[in-house]
CSV table of C-alpha atoms in Angstrom, one decimal:
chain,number,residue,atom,x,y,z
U,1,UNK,CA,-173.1,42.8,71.1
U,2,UNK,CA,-175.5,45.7,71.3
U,3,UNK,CA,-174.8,49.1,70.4
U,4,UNK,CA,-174.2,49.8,74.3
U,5,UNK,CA,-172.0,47.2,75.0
U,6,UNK,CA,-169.9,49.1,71.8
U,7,UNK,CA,-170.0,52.3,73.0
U,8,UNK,CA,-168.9,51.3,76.5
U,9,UNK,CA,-166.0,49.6,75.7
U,10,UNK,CA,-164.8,52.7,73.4
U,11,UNK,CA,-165.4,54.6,76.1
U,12,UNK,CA,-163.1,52.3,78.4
U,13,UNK,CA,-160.6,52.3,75.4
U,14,UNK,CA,-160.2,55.9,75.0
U,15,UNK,CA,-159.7,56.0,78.9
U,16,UNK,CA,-157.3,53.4,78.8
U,17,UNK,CA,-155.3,55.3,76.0
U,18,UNK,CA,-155.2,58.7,78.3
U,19,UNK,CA,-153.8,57.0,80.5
U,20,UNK,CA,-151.3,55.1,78.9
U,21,UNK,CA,-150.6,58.3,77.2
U,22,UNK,CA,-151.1,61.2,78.5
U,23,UNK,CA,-152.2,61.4,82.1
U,24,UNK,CA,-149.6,61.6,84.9
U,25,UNK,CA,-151.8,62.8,88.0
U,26,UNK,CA,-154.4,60.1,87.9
U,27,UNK,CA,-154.2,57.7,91.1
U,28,UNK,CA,-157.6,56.2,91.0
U,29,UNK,CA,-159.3,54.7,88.5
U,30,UNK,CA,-163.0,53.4,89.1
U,31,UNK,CA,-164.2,52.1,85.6
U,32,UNK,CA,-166.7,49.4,87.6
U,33,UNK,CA,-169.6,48.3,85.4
U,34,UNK,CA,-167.9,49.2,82.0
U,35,UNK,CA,-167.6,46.8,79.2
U,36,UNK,CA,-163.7,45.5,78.8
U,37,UNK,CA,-163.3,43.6,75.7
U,38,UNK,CA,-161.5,43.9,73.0
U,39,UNK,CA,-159.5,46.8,72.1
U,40,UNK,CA,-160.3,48.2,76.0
U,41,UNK,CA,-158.6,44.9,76.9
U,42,UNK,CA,-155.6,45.5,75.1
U,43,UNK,CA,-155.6,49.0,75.9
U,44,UNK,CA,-156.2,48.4,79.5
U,45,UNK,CA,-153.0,46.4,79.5
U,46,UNK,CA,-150.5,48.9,78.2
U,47,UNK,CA,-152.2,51.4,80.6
U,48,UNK,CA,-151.3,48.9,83.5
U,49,UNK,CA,-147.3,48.3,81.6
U,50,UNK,CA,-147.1,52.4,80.6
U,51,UNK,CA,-148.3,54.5,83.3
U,52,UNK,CA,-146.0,55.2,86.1
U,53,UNK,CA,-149.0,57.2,88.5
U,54,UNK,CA,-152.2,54.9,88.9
U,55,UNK,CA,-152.2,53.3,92.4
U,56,UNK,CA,-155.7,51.9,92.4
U,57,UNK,CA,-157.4,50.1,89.9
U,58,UNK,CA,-161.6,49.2,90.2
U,59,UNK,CA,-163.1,47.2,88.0
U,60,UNK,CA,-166.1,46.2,89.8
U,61,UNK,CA,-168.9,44.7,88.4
U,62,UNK,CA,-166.9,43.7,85.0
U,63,UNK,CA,-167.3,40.6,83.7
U,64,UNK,CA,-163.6,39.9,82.3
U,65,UNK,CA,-163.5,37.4,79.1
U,66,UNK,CA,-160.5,35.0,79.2
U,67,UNK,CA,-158.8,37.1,76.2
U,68,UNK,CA,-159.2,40.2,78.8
U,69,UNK,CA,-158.6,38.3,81.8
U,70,UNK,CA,-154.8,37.9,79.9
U,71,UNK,CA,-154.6,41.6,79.3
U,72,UNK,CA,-155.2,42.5,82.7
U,73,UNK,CA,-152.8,40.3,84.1
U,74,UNK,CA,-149.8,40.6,81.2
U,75,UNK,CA,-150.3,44.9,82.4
U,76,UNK,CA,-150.2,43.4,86.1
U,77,UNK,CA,-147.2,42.0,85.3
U,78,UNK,CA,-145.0,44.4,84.1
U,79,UNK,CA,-146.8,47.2,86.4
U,80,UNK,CA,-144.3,48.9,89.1
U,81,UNK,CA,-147.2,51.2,90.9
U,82,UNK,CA,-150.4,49.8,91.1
U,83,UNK,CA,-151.3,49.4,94.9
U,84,UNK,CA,-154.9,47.9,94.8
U,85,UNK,CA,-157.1,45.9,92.4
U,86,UNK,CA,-160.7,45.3,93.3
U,87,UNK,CA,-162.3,42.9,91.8
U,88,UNK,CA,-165.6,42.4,92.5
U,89,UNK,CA,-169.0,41.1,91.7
U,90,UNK,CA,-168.1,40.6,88.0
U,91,UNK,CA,-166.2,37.6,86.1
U,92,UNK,CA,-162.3,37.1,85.9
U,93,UNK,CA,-160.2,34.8,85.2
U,94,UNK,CA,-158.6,34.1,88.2
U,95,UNK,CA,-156.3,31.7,87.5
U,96,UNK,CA,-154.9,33.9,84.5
U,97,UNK,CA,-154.2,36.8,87.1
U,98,UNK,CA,-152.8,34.6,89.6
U,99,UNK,CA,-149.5,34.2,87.3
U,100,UNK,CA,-149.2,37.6,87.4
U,101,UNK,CA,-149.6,38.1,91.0
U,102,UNK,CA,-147.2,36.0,91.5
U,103,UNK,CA,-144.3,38.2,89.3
U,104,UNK,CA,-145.7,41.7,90.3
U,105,UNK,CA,-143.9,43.4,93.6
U,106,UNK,CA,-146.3,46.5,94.0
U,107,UNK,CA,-149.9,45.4,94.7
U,108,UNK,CA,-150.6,45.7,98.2
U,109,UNK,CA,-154.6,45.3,98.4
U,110,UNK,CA,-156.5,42.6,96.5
U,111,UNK,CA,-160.6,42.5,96.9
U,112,UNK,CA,-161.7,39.5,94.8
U,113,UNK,CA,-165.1,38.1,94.6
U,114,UNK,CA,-166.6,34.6,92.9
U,115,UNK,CA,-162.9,33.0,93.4
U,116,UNK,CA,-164.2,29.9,91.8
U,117,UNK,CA,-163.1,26.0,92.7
U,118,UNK,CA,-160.9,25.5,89.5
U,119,UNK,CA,-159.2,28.9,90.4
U,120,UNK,CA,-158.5,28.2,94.1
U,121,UNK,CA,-155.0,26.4,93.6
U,122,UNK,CA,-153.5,28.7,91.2
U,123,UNK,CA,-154.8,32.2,93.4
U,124,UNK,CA,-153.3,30.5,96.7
U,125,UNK,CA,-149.8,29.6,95.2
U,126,UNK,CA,-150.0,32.9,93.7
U,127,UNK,CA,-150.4,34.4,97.5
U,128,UNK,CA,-148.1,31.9,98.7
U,129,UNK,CA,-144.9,33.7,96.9
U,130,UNK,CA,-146.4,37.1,96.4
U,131,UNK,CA,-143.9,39.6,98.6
U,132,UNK,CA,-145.9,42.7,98.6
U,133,UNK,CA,-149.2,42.2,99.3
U,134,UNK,CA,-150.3,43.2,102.9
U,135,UNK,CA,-153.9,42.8,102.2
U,136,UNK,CA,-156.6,39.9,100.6
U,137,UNK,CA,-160.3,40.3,100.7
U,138,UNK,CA,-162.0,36.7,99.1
U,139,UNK,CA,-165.6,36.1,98.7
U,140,UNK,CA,-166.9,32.9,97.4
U,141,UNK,CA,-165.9,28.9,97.3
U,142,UNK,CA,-166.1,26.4,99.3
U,143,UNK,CA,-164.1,24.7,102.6
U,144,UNK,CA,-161.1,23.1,100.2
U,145,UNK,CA,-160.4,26.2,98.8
U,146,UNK,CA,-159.9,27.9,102.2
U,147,UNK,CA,-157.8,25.0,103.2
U,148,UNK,CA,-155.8,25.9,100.0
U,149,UNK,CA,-155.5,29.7,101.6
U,150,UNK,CA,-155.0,28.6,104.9
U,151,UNK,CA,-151.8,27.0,103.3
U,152,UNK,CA,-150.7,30.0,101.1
U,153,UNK,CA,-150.8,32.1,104.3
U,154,UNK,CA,-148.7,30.2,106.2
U,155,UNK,CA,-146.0,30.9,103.9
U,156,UNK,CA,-146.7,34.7,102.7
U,157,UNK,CA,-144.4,36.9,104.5
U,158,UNK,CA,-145.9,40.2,104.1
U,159,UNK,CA,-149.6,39.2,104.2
U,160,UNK,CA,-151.5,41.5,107.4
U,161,UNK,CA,-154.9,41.0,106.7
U,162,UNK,CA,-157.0,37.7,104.7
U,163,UNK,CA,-160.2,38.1,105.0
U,164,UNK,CA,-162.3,35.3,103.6
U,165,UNK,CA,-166.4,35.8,102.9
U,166,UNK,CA,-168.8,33.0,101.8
U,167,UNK,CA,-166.7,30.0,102.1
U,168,UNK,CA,-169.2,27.2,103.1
C-alpha cells in the first residue's frame, strides 16, 4: 500500500472510533471512496455493534477485502438501528454479508451493485428470510441469478420494492 491508501484508512478508523464512541447525533454516514482495511475494518464493525444513532451507512465506491467484508457483516449483525446500506460500485463480499442479513431485523434499504454469480444463492436466501427489509436495489449478474431473486421474493414478507439493473 501507498502512503494514501494509509492515510485513508486512518482517517476511516478514527471515524469509525467517534462513532463507536463518542457520537450520538450522527444518522448518516457517507464514507464512499475511502480505504476500509485493516484496523478501519475492525473499527467499522464495533461502530455498526456500538452505536445506537446511525441509520444510514454509504460505502460507495469501496472495494471491501474478504477480512473487511467479515467486519462489516459481524457489526451488521448485531446492529439494532441501521436503516440503509449502499453498496455500490466497489467490491464486497456478498456472500459474507448475506449471513448477516439474514440475522439483522433493522435494515430496511439495500443498494448493492456487482452482485456476482458465486454470490447470487447466498444474497437471495438471505432476502428470502430477511423480515425487515422493504427495499432491494441489485445491479449486475446474469438471468439465473434473477431466477434465484425471483424465488427469494416470493417468499419475503416485507419486501415493497426489488429493483434489479443489468441482469442479461
Amino acid at each position: 500500500d501507498d502512503g494514501n491508501d494509509e492515510h485513508c484508512a486512518s482517517d476511516a478508523t478514527t471515524m469509525f472510533r467517534a462513532l463507536s464512541c463518542n457520537n450520538k447525533t450522527l444518522k448518516h454516514l457517507d464514507l464512499s471512496g475511502v480505504c476500509c482495511r485493516g484496523t478501519s475494518a475492525e473499527a467499522m464493525e464495533h461502530a455498526l455493534r456500538d452505536n445506537s444513532t446511525l441509520e444510514k451507512l454509504t460505502l460507495d465506491r469501496v472495494n471491501l477485502s474478504k477480512a473487511a467484508s467479515v467486519s462489516l457483516a459481524r457489526g451488521l449483525a448485531k446492529n439494532t438501528r441501521l436503516s440503509l446500506l449502499s453498496l455500490r460500485r466497489g467490491d464486497y463480499c456478498y456472500r459474507t454479508l448475506a449471513k448477516a442479513l439474514k440475522i439483522n431485523r433493522t435494515l430496511q434499504r439495500l443498494y448493492a451493485d456487482g452482485v456476482n454469480n458465486s454470490s447470487f444463492g447466498s444474497l437471495a436466501q438471505a432476502i428470502k428470510v430477511n423480515t425487515s427489509l422493504c427495499f432491494v436495489e441489485l445491479d449486475g449478474g446474469g438471468t439465473v441469478g434473477l431466477r434465484s431473486f425471483v424465488d427469494a421474493v416470493k417468499y419475503n414478507t416485507t419486501l415493497q420494492e426489488f429493483a434489479a439493473f443489468s441482469f442479461k
